[in-house]
Amino acid sequence: MKQQIIMFQLNGEPLEIYADPAESLLAILREKLGLYGTKAGCGKGECGACTVLVDDQAQNSCLIPAGKVQGRRVETIENLSRGDVVHPIQEAFVEKGAVQCGFCSPGMIMSAYALLKSSPQPAPEDVKTAISGNLCRCSGYKQIEEAVLCAGDKMKNRES
Amino acid sequence: MSYLYPSSLEEALGILRDGSGRARVIAGATDIFLQRLPHSLVDLTALPALSGIKEESGLITIGAAVTHSQAAASPVILAGAQALAEGCARVGSPQIRNAGTLGGNIVNAAPAADAAVALAALGARARIVDIKGLTREEAVEDLYRTHNRSLVDSSSEILVELIIKSCGINEGSAFTRFAARNALALPLVNAAAAVKVENGLVKEARLVVAPVKPAPTRLQRAEEMLIGMPVNRETRLAVEKAAASEVEVRSSLLRCSARYRLHLVGVLVGRALETAAQRAQQRKRGNDS
């Protein structure tokens, strides 16, 4: 498809790019913008490794034609840490041993981030649902669930 | 031509008219990369005419661009079309439910689409407009041409909204599915039921199962048999038997053997019926809000 200008907000900053609107958002992020934190896994919405937030909702960036983010807010894993200070979710993933090979982690953390944005104190069942679109072949999910619950507590404590 | 963002239904229809078959509409676009891309994509998600869920004098109207996540969390749908909330909550994954729309679930024409199966059981009607300005209304299960091909032509027609009669007193609905995993798995079989129960007897019933044919399939013999029968275990078992004898299914490498699927058809229709009937009876007592 012919290239066109697409304007959106990426990690808090307004952005204007000239790109093929039928290319995937994932390809734009990784190949055009050099943001390699978002992982390319299955490429068809089955593994969740490419999860980003679009208007605060978790979505598979591999399935989104770039044209679709026109006027929207996109957040990637790169937006979570602040310099050397990692986000409480990232901290919790390390503490709980929720990272093994690490390939699913960015997507898993973005799904957790979307959940904690809308429900800061989730029940264990909510956590399971929130990460149900993310495959992890190392951990067996238990540590990840614990990490997300722990992250919720950390975020609450930091606010108070 | 390219990726277009119409801001009204009229503008979208105008683009399709000018595109003469080379432009097609998209909504959630979750399956767009699995298909051959057309010359132009017309994104409908921002159209006011296709958004929102409202209830008015017993009718629920759902914009075709409402996402599965929105429908699954909607108080109107949870109260008046429970099977649909349940079906929407089981589609794909959270990421897919945040993007995929109800209209897309129908027009994409997958044979066992969870929302479409629930909608068929609820007797949903789809309002469709075309580039000539004509409007038609069809039952959701009548919109299938063949496997994965809709009768709604994305290059000349737009599914605008879905209309469902809200669940009344003595009425209830339910959706159920069986798949290899709890998330991100196509259902081996899914089923939905909508019933009306009075004085413990079934007055009206719609039973839908998939994948049996290209479209969500109503079990008309089982439905007829149900009328006047008491809500109990014997009735459920009779319906399970009737349902399985009424359909023909194929073995599928993707799903399972025909024999297993036939067994699932009976069991899942029975489950959906039982839950729907329980809900109908709770509504009579007025403790189902």
Short mmCIF file of C-alpha atoms in Angstrom, two decimals:
data_model
loop_
_atom_site.label_atom_id
_atom_site.label_comp_id
_atom_site.label_asym_id
_atom_site.label_seq_id
_atom_site.Cartn_x
_atom_site.Cartn_y
_atom_site.Cartn_z
CA MET A 1 0.00 0.00 0.00
CA LYS A 2 1.16 3.56 -0.68
CA GLN A 3 2.96 5.26 2.19
CA GLN A 4 1.10 7.95 4.09
CA ILE A 5 1.62 10.13 7.12
CA ILE A 6 0.48 8.53 10.37
CA MET A 7 0.33 10.63 13.51
CA PHE A 8 0.07 9.12 16.94
CA GLN A 9 1.38 9.40 20.46
CA LEU A 10 4.20 6.98 21.23
CA ASN A 11 5.33 6.57 24.83
CA GLY A 12 4.01 10.00 25.73
CA GLU A 13 5.54 11.87 22.79
CA PRO A 14 3.71 12.97 19.65
CA LEU A 15 5.07 11.22 16.57
CA GLU A 16 4.60 11.63 12.87
CA ILE A 17 5.90 8.95 10.54
CA TYR A 18 5.70 8.30 6.83
CA ALA A 19 4.87 4.61 6.49
CA ASP A 20 2.83 1.94 4.76
CA PRO A 21 -0.48 1.98 6.69
CA ALA A 22 -0.97 -1.71 5.94
CA GLU A 23 2.30 -2.67 7.54
CA SER A 24 1.96 -3.99 11.09
CA LEU A 25 2.51 -1.68 14.04
CA LEU A 26 5.05 -4.26 15.25
CA ALA A 27 7.14 -3.86 12.09
CA ILE A 28 6.98 -0.07 12.41
CA LEU A 29 8.08 -0.16 16.06
CA ARG A 30 10.98 -2.55 15.51
CA GLU A 31 12.18 -1.80 12.03
CA LYS A 32 11.37 1.88 11.54
CA LEU A 33 11.67 3.18 15.08
CA GLY A 34 14.29 0.81 16.48
CA LEU A 35 12.22 -0.13 19.50
CA TYR A 36 13.25 -3.76 19.88
CA GLY A 37 11.69 -4.32 23.31
CA THR A 38 8.44 -5.41 21.70
CA LYS A 39 9.08 -8.96 20.52
CA ALA A 40 8.07 -10.54 17.23
CA GLY A 41 6.81 -14.04 18.00
CA CYS A 42 4.14 -15.86 16.04
CA GLY A 43 3.01 -12.91 13.91
CA LYS A 44 -0.65 -13.95 14.09
CA GLY A 45 -1.95 -12.97 17.49
CA GLU A 46 -1.43 -16.28 19.22
CA CYS A 47 1.57 -15.72 21.50
CA GLY A 48 1.22 -12.17 22.86
CA ALA A 49 4.99 -11.44 22.73
CA CYS A 50 4.25 -8.28 20.72
CA THR A 51 1.70 -6.88 23.20
CA VAL A 52 1.57 -3.07 23.44
CA LEU A 53 -1.02 -0.71 24.89
CA VAL A 54 -3.28 1.22 22.51
CA ASP A 55 -5.35 3.78 24.40
CA ASP A 56 -4.54 1.88 27.62
CA GLN A 57 -5.72 -1.49 26.26
CA ALA A 58 -3.48 -4.47 25.59
CA GLN A 59 -3.35 -5.36 21.90
CA ASN A 60 -1.23 -7.53 19.63
CA SER A 61 0.95 -5.09 17.67
CA CYS A 62 1.54 -7.80 15.03
CA LEU A 63 -2.16 -7.67 14.12
CA ILE A 64 -2.59 -3.91 13.98
CA PRO A 65 -2.21 -2.24 10.60
CA ALA A 66 -0.16 0.89 11.29
CA GLY A 67 -2.95 3.04 9.87
CA LYS A 68 -5.07 2.02 12.81
CA VAL A 69 -3.06 3.93 15.41
CA GLN A 70 -3.70 7.30 13.74
CA GLY A 71 -4.66 9.66 16.56
CA ARG A 72 -4.20 7.03 19.27
CA ARG A 73 -1.88 6.60 22.23
CA VAL A 74 0.58 3.73 21.95
CA GLU A 75 2.75 2.54 24.82
CA THR A 76 5.56 0.00 24.56
CA ILE A 77 7.75 -1.73 27.13
CA GLU A 78 10.33 1.02 26.62
CA ASN A 79 8.00 3.43 28.42
CA LEU A 80 8.04 1.54 31.71
CA SER A 81 11.50 2.15 33.15
CA ARG A 82 12.77 5.65 33.92
CA GLY A 83 16.47 5.67 33.20
CA ASP A 84 18.02 3.21 35.63
CA VAL A 85 14.85 2.94 37.68
CA VAL A 86 12.75 0.00 36.61
CA HIS A 87 8.97 -0.13 36.94
CA PRO A 88 7.49 -1.97 39.95
CA ILE A 89 6.15 -4.64 37.56
CA GLN A 90 9.64 -5.25 36.20
CA GLU A 91 11.03 -5.30 39.74
CA ALA A 92 8.42 -7.84 40.79
CA PHE A 93 9.17 -10.06 37.77
CA VAL A 94 12.82 -10.22 38.84
CA GLU A 95 12.05 -10.78 42.52
CA LYS A 96 9.55 -13.57 41.87
CA GLY A 97 11.68 -15.35 39.29
CA ALA A 98 9.07 -14.71 36.60
CA VAL A 99 11.72 -14.29 33.90
CA GLN A 100 13.56 -17.26 32.46
CA CYS A 101 14.41 -16.99 28.78
CA GLY A 102 12.81 -13.55 28.80
CA PHE A 103 11.22 -13.65 25.37
CA CYS A 104 7.64 -13.43 26.63
CA SER A 105 8.49 -10.92 29.37
CA PRO A 106 7.87 -7.63 27.51
CA GLY A 107 4.46 -8.80 26.30
CA MET A 108 3.62 -10.38 29.65
CA ILE A 109 4.60 -7.16 31.47
CA MET A 110 2.52 -5.03 29.08
CA SER A 111 -0.54 -7.23 29.68
CA ALA A 112 0.06 -6.90 33.42
CA TYR A 113 0.51 -3.13 33.01
CA ALA A 114 -2.83 -2.85 31.20
CA LEU A 115 -4.52 -4.83 33.98
CA LEU A 116 -2.99 -2.79 36.81
CA LYS A 117 -3.94 0.47 35.08
CA SER A 118 -7.61 -0.48 35.08
CA SER A 119 -7.67 -2.50 38.30
CA PRO A 120 -4.79 -1.70 40.69
CA GLN A 121 -5.66 -4.49 43.14
CA PRO A 122 -6.61 -7.42 40.93
CA ALA A 123 -7.83 -10.80 42.17
CA PRO A 124 -5.72 -13.84 41.17
CA GLU A 125 -8.43 -14.78 38.65
CA ASP A 126 -8.17 -11.35 37.00
CA VAL A 127 -4.43 -11.83 36.64
CA LYS A 128 -4.96 -15.21 34.95
CA THR A 129 -7.42 -13.70 32.51
CA ALA A 130 -5.20 -10.69 31.82
CA ILE A 131 -2.22 -12.84 30.84
CA SER A 132 -4.27 -15.51 29.05
CA GLY A 133 -3.22 -14.08 25.69
CA ASN A 134 0.48 -14.41 26.47
CA LEU A 135 2.35 -17.67 26.05
CA CYS A 136 5.30 -18.54 28.28
CA ARG A 137 7.03 -21.85 27.62
CA CYS A 138 9.51 -21.67 30.53
CA SER A 139 7.80 -20.69 33.72
CA GLY A 140 4.48 -22.49 33.93
CA TYR A 141 2.88 -19.08 34.72
CA LYS A 142 2.81 -19.46 38.51
CA GLN A 143 5.71 -17.08 39.15
CA ILE A 144 4.30 -14.63 36.64
CA GLU A 145 0.93 -14.57 38.41
CA GLU A 146 2.71 -14.00 41.73
CA ALA A 147 4.79 -11.22 40.21
CA VAL A 148 1.75 -9.37 38.88
CA LEU A 149 -0.01 -9.57 42.25
CA CYS A 150 3.18 -8.43 43.98
CA ALA A 151 3.53 -5.55 41.50
CA GLY A 152 0.01 -4.41 42.39
CA ASP A 153 1.02 -4.25 46.08
CA LYS A 154 4.27 -2.43 45.29
CA MET A 155 2.44 0.18 43.23
CA LYS A 156 -0.12 0.71 45.97
CA ASN A 157 2.55 1.10 48.65
CA ARG A 158 4.45 3.59 46.56
CA GLU A 159 1.40 5.75 46.14
CA SER A 160 0.62 5.88 49.84
CA MET B 1 -5.90 5.13 -2.66
CA SER B 2 -4.90 3.89 0.75
CA TYR B 3 -5.98 3.62 4.37
CA LEU B 4 -9.04 5.81 4.87
CA TYR B 5 -10.81 7.18 7.92
CA PRO B 6 -14.37 8.18 7.09
CA SER B 7 -16.11 10.12 9.83
CA SER B 8 -19.68 9.23 8.89
CA LEU B 9 -21.55 6.26 7.48
CA GLU B 10 -22.45 8.27 4.37
CA GLU B 11 -18.81 9.11 3.75
CA ALA B 12 -17.81 5.45 4.17
CA LEU B 13 -20.48 4.33 1.68
CA GLY B 14 -19.29 7.03 -0.72
CA ILE B 15 -15.72 5.69 -0.57
CA LEU B 16 -16.97 2.17 -1.29
CA ARG B 17 -19.07 3.45 -4.19
CA ASP B 18 -16.08 5.25 -5.70
CA GLY B 19 -13.82 2.25 -5.05
CA SER B 20 -15.99 -0.01 -7.28
CA GLY B 21 -15.05 -3.16 -5.43
CA ARG B 22 -11.41 -2.22 -4.83
CA ALA B 23 -11.98 -0.70 -1.40
CA ARG B 24 -13.19 -2.77 1.53
CA VAL B 25 -14.22 -2.01 5.06
CA ILE B 26 -12.32 -3.12 8.14
CA ALA B 27 -13.08 -2.81 11.84
CA GLY B 28 -10.86 -4.62 14.38
CA ALA B 29 -8.70 -5.87 11.48
CA THR B 30 -7.39 -8.81 13.55
CA ASP B 31 -7.51 -11.15 10.53
CA ILE B 32 -6.41 -8.63 7.90
CA PHE B 33 -2.86 -9.99 7.59
CA LEU B 34 -4.23 -13.49 6.98
CA GLN B 35 -5.95 -12.24 3.82
CA ARG B 36 -4.92 -10.58 0.59
CA LEU B 37 -4.92 -6.84 1.06
CA PRO B 38 -7.30 -4.84 -1.10
CA HIS B 39 -6.41 -1.59 -2.82
CA SER B 40 -7.93 0.51 -0.04
CA LEU B 41 -8.90 -0.13 3.54
CA VAL B 42 -11.82 1.80 4.97
CA ASP B 43 -11.57 1.85 8.77
CA LEU B 44 -15.02 1.94 10.36
CA THR B 45 -14.05 1.92 14.02
CA ALA B 46 -14.50 5.66 14.57
CA LEU B 47 -17.98 5.88 13.06
CA PRO B 48 -20.59 6.97 15.63
CA ALA B 49 -23.24 4.94 13.78
CA LEU B 50 -21.32 1.74 14.50
CA SER B 51 -20.52 2.37 18.15
CA GLY B 52 -22.34 2.14 21.43
CA ILE B 53 -24.73 -0.21 23.17
CA LYS B 54 -28.19 0.98 24.09
CA GLU B 55 -31.47 -0.44 25.31
CA GLU B 56 -34.83 1.02 24.43
CA SER B 57 -38.30 -0.45 24.95
CA GLY B 58 -37.04 -4.00 25.33
CA LEU B 59 -34.62 -3.89 22.38
CA ILE B 60 -30.82 -3.88 22.73
CA THR B 61 -28.97 -2.23 19.87
CA ILE B 62 -25.25 -2.91 19.57
CA GLY B 63 -23.02 -1.00 17.14
CA ALA B 64 -21.17 -3.35 14.79
CA ALA B 65 -17.82 -1.81 15.78
CA VAL B 66 -18.35 -2.53 19.49
CA THR B 67 -15.43 -4.71 20.62
CA HIS B 68 -15.77 -8.07 22.32
CA SER B 69 -14.28 -6.53 25.48
CA GLN B 70 -16.88 -3.75 25.50
CA ALA B 71 -19.74 -6.19 24.95
CA ALA B 72 -18.51 -8.65 27.60
CA ALA B 73 -18.39 -5.85 30.20
CA SER B 74 -21.59 -4.05 29.21
CA PRO B 75 -24.20 -3.93 32.01
CA VAL B 76 -26.94 -3.86 29.35
CA ILE B 77 -25.68 -7.03 27.69
CA LEU B 78 -24.86 -8.78 30.98
CA ALA B 79 -28.45 -8.20 32.10
CA GLY B 80 -30.35 -8.63 28.86
CA ALA B 81 -28.26 -10.96 26.69
CA GLN B 82 -26.10 -13.00 29.01
CA ALA B 83 -25.15 -15.59 26.36
CA LEU B 84 -23.59 -12.82 24.30
CA ALA B 85 -21.52 -11.50 27.22
CA GLU B 86 -20.29 -15.05 27.82
CA GLY B 87 -19.52 -15.70 24.16
CA CYS B 88 -17.64 -12.41 23.79
CA ALA B 89 -15.60 -13.13 26.92
CA ARG B 90 -14.34 -16.35 25.32
CA VAL B 91 -13.17 -15.01 21.97
CA GLY B 92 -9.40 -15.34 21.37
CA SER B 93 -7.48 -13.51 24.08
CA PRO B 94 -7.76 -10.16 25.91
CA GLN B 95 -5.63 -8.56 23.18
CA ILE B 96 -7.93 -9.87 20.43
CA ARG B 97 -11.09 -9.00 22.35
CA ASN B 98 -9.82 -5.42 22.72
CA ALA B 99 -9.52 -5.13 18.93
CA GLY B 100 -12.04 -7.52 17.36
CA THR B 101 -15.61 -6.32 16.87
CA LEU B 102 -19.00 -8.00 16.90
CA GLY B 103 -19.64 -7.02 13.29
CA GLY B 104 -16.30 -8.51 12.32
CA ASN B 105 -17.06 -11.70 14.21
CA ILE B 106 -20.05 -12.15 11.90
CA VAL B 107 -18.74 -10.83 8.56
CA ASN B 108 -15.43 -12.68 8.92
CA ALA B 109 -17.76 -15.71 8.78
CA ALA B 110 -15.69 -18.19 10.78
CA PRO B 111 -17.99 -21.18 11.32
CA ALA B 112 -17.71 -21.30 15.12
CA ALA B 113 -17.31 -17.64 16.04
CA ASP B 114 -18.30 -17.38 19.70
CA ALA B 115 -20.16 -14.06 19.51
CA ALA B 116 -22.03 -15.06 16.35
CA VAL B 117 -23.21 -18.32 17.94
CA ALA B 118 -24.54 -16.45 20.96
CA LEU B 119 -26.18 -13.83 18.75
CA ALA B 120 -27.91 -16.51 16.69
CA ALA B 121 -29.33 -18.11 19.84
CA LEU B 122 -30.59 -14.72 20.98
CA GLY B 123 -32.37 -14.22 17.66
CA ALA B 124 -30.20 -11.21 16.80
CA ARG B 125 -30.90 -9.31 13.60
CA ALA B 126 -28.24 -7.43 11.68
CA ARG B 127 -28.97 -4.11 9.99
CA ILE B 128 -26.98 -3.72 6.80
CA VAL B 129 -26.73 -0.73 4.46
CA ASP B 130 -25.34 -0.80 0.93
CA ILE B 131 -23.82 1.67 -1.49
CA LYS B 132 -27.18 2.20 -3.18
CA GLY B 133 -28.50 3.47 0.13
CA LEU B 134 -30.72 0.44 0.72
CA THR B 135 -31.11 -0.96 4.22
CA ARG B 136 -31.93 -4.57 5.00
CA GLU B 137 -32.33 -6.58 8.18
CA GLU B 138 -31.34 -10.23 8.38
CA ALA B 139 -31.03 -12.91 11.03
CA VAL B 140 -27.35 -13.34 11.93
CA GLU B 141 -27.34 -17.03 10.95
CA ASP B 142 -28.64 -16.14 7.48
CA LEU B 143 -25.53 -14.08 6.63
CA TYR B 144 -23.24 -16.96 5.66
CA ARG B 145 -22.49 -17.81 2.02
CA THR B 146 -20.10 -20.70 2.67
CA HIS B 147 -17.17 -21.53 4.95
CA ASN B 148 -15.46 -18.27 5.94
CA ARG B 149 -17.44 -16.33 3.32
CA SER B 150 -20.14 -13.90 4.36
CA LEU B 151 -23.14 -12.80 2.36
CA VAL B 152 -22.25 -9.30 3.52
CA ASP B 153 -19.94 -7.90 0.84
CA SER B 154 -17.26 -5.78 2.54
CA SER B 155 -16.69 -3.81 -0.65
CA SER B 156 -20.27 -2.63 -1.06
CA GLU B 157 -22.12 -3.19 2.21
CA ILE B 158 -21.70 -2.19 5.84
CA LEU B 159 -23.11 -4.08 8.81
CA VAL B 160 -24.18 -1.17 10.99
CA GLU B 161 -25.73 -2.67 14.09
CA LEU B 162 -27.20 -5.72 15.78
CA ILE B 163 -30.61 -5.77 17.37
CA ILE B 164 -31.61 -8.21 20.11
CA LYS B 165 -34.78 -8.52 22.11
CA SER B 166 -33.73 -7.96 25.71
CA CYS B 167 -34.22 -10.92 28.02
CA GLY B 168 -37.58 -10.59 29.79
CA ILE B 169 -39.32 -12.22 32.72
CA ASN B 170 -39.08 -16.04 32.61
CA GLU B 171 -36.37 -15.82 29.96
CA GLY B 172 -32.71 -16.75 30.13
CA SER B 173 -29.76 -17.46 27.87
CA ALA B 174 -26.34 -19.08 28.14
CA PHE B 175 -23.25 -19.81 26.06
CA THR B 176 -20.73 -22.60 26.45
CA ARG B 177 -17.74 -23.92 24.54
CA PHE B 178 -15.17 -26.68 24.69
CA ALA B 179 -11.60 -26.20 23.44
CA ALA B 180 -8.17 -27.71 23.87
CA ARG B 181 -7.15 -24.83 26.14
CA ASN B 182 -8.95 -22.12 28.11
CA ALA B 183 -7.60 -19.27 25.99
CA LEU B 184 -6.38 -18.76 22.46
CA ALA B 185 -7.95 -21.94 21.16
CA LEU B 186 -10.65 -22.49 18.58
CA PRO B 187 -13.64 -24.25 20.10
CA LEU B 188 -14.05 -27.92 19.19
CA VAL B 189 -17.73 -27.15 19.62
CA ASN B 190 -19.59 -24.16 20.99
CA ALA B 191 -23.28 -23.85 21.81
CA ALA B 192 -25.78 -21.31 23.07
CA ALA B 193 -29.36 -21.49 24.27
CA ALA B 194 -32.12 -18.97 24.87
CA VAL B 195 -35.31 -20.18 26.55
CA LYS B 196 -38.54 -19.04 28.11
CA VAL B 197 -39.81 -21.11 31.02
CA GLU B 198 -43.28 -20.79 32.59
CA ASN B 199 -44.45 -22.82 35.58
CA GLY B 200 -41.48 -25.12 35.14
CA LEU B 201 -42.32 -25.85 31.49
CA VAL B 202 -40.37 -24.72 28.44
CA LYS B 203 -42.43 -22.24 26.39
CA GLU B 204 -39.88 -21.11 23.82
CA ALA B 205 -36.41 -22.32 22.93
CA ARG B 206 -33.60 -21.49 20.57
CA LEU B 207 -30.63 -23.85 20.54
CA VAL B 208 -27.60 -23.08 18.40
CA VAL B 209 -24.44 -25.08 17.88
CA ALA B 210 -21.26 -24.75 15.78
CA PRO B 211 -19.18 -25.68 13.84
CA VAL B 212 -21.63 -27.91 12.00
CA LYS B 213 -22.29 -25.92 8.86
CA PRO B 214 -20.75 -22.67 7.57
CA ALA B 215 -23.24 -20.75 9.75
CA PRO B 216 -24.19 -21.12 13.41
CA THR B 217 -26.76 -23.92 13.25
CA ARG B 218 -30.13 -23.98 14.95
CA LEU B 219 -31.30 -27.34 16.23
CA GLN B 220 -34.89 -27.08 15.14
CA ARG B 221 -35.98 -30.62 15.98
CA ALA B 222 -34.55 -30.39 19.47
CA GLU B 223 -36.16 -26.95 19.89
CA GLU B 224 -39.59 -28.28 18.88
CA MET B 225 -39.23 -31.30 21.11
CA LEU B 226 -38.47 -29.06 24.06
CA ILE B 227 -41.70 -27.08 23.95
CA GLY B 228 -43.96 -28.01 26.85
CA MET B 229 -41.37 -30.20 28.54
CA PRO B 230 -40.45 -29.73 32.20
CA VAL B 231 -37.02 -28.38 33.10
CA ASN B 232 -35.30 -31.42 34.55
CA ARG B 233 -32.55 -33.96 34.00
CA GLU B 234 -34.65 -36.23 31.77
CA THR B 235 -35.41 -33.35 29.43
CA ARG B 236 -31.77 -32.39 29.28
CA LEU B 237 -30.76 -35.95 28.41
CA ALA B 238 -33.47 -36.17 25.74
CA VAL B 239 -32.27 -32.90 24.22
CA GLU B 240 -28.67 -34.06 24.26
CA LYS B 241 -29.69 -37.13 22.32
CA ALA B 242 -31.90 -35.23 19.88
CA ALA B 243 -29.21 -32.60 19.27
CA ALA B 244 -26.56 -35.16 18.43
CA SER B 245 -28.91 -37.04 16.10
CA GLU B 246 -29.93 -33.88 14.28
CA VAL B 247 -26.54 -32.74 13.01
CA GLU B 248 -23.89 -34.19 10.75
CA VAL B 249 -20.31 -33.34 11.57
CA ARG B 250 -16.98 -34.07 9.95
CA SER B 251 -13.73 -35.25 11.43
CA SER B 252 -11.21 -32.45 11.35
CA LEU B 253 -7.47 -32.47 11.92
CA LEU B 254 -7.80 -28.96 13.30
CA ARG B 255 -10.48 -29.88 15.79
CA CYS B 256 -11.32 -33.53 16.54
CA SER B 257 -12.97 -36.71 15.25
CA ALA B 258 -16.57 -36.57 14.10
CA ARG B 259 -17.58 -39.03 16.81
CA TYR B 260 -16.09 -36.94 19.58
CA ARG B 261 -17.55 -33.77 18.16
CA LEU B 262 -21.01 -35.33 18.01
CA HIS B 263 -20.69 -36.26 21.67
CA LEU B 264 -19.66 -32.69 22.47
CA VAL B 265 -22.62 -31.28 20.53
CA GLY B 266 -25.02 -33.12 22.82
CA VAL B 267 -23.19 -32.33 26.05
CA LEU B 268 -22.68 -28.64 25.31
CA VAL B 269 -26.23 -28.03 24.10
CA GLY B 270 -27.43 -29.73 27.28
CA ARG B 271 -25.20 -27.52 29.42
CA ALA B 272 -26.26 -24.33 27.68
CA LEU B 273 -29.92 -25.32 27.98
CA GLU B 274 -29.65 -26.14 31.66
CA THR B 275 -27.94 -22.85 32.54
CA ALA B 276 -30.32 -20.81 30.37
CA ALA B 277 -33.34 -22.50 32.01
CA GLN B 278 -31.96 -21.88 35.50
CA ARG B 279 -31.53 -18.22 34.68
CA ALA B 280 -35.05 -18.04 33.25
CA GLN B 281 -36.44 -19.45 36.47
CA GLN B 282 -34.38 -17.07 38.60
CA ARG B 283 -35.81 -14.17 36.65
CA LYS B 284 -39.28 -15.27 37.67
CA ARG B 285 -38.31 -14.99 41.31
CA GLY B 286 -36.92 -11.55 40.58
CA ASN B 287 -33.52 -12.16 42.13
CA ASP B 288 -31.62 -11.87 38.87
CA SER B 289 -30.75 -8.27 38.28
#
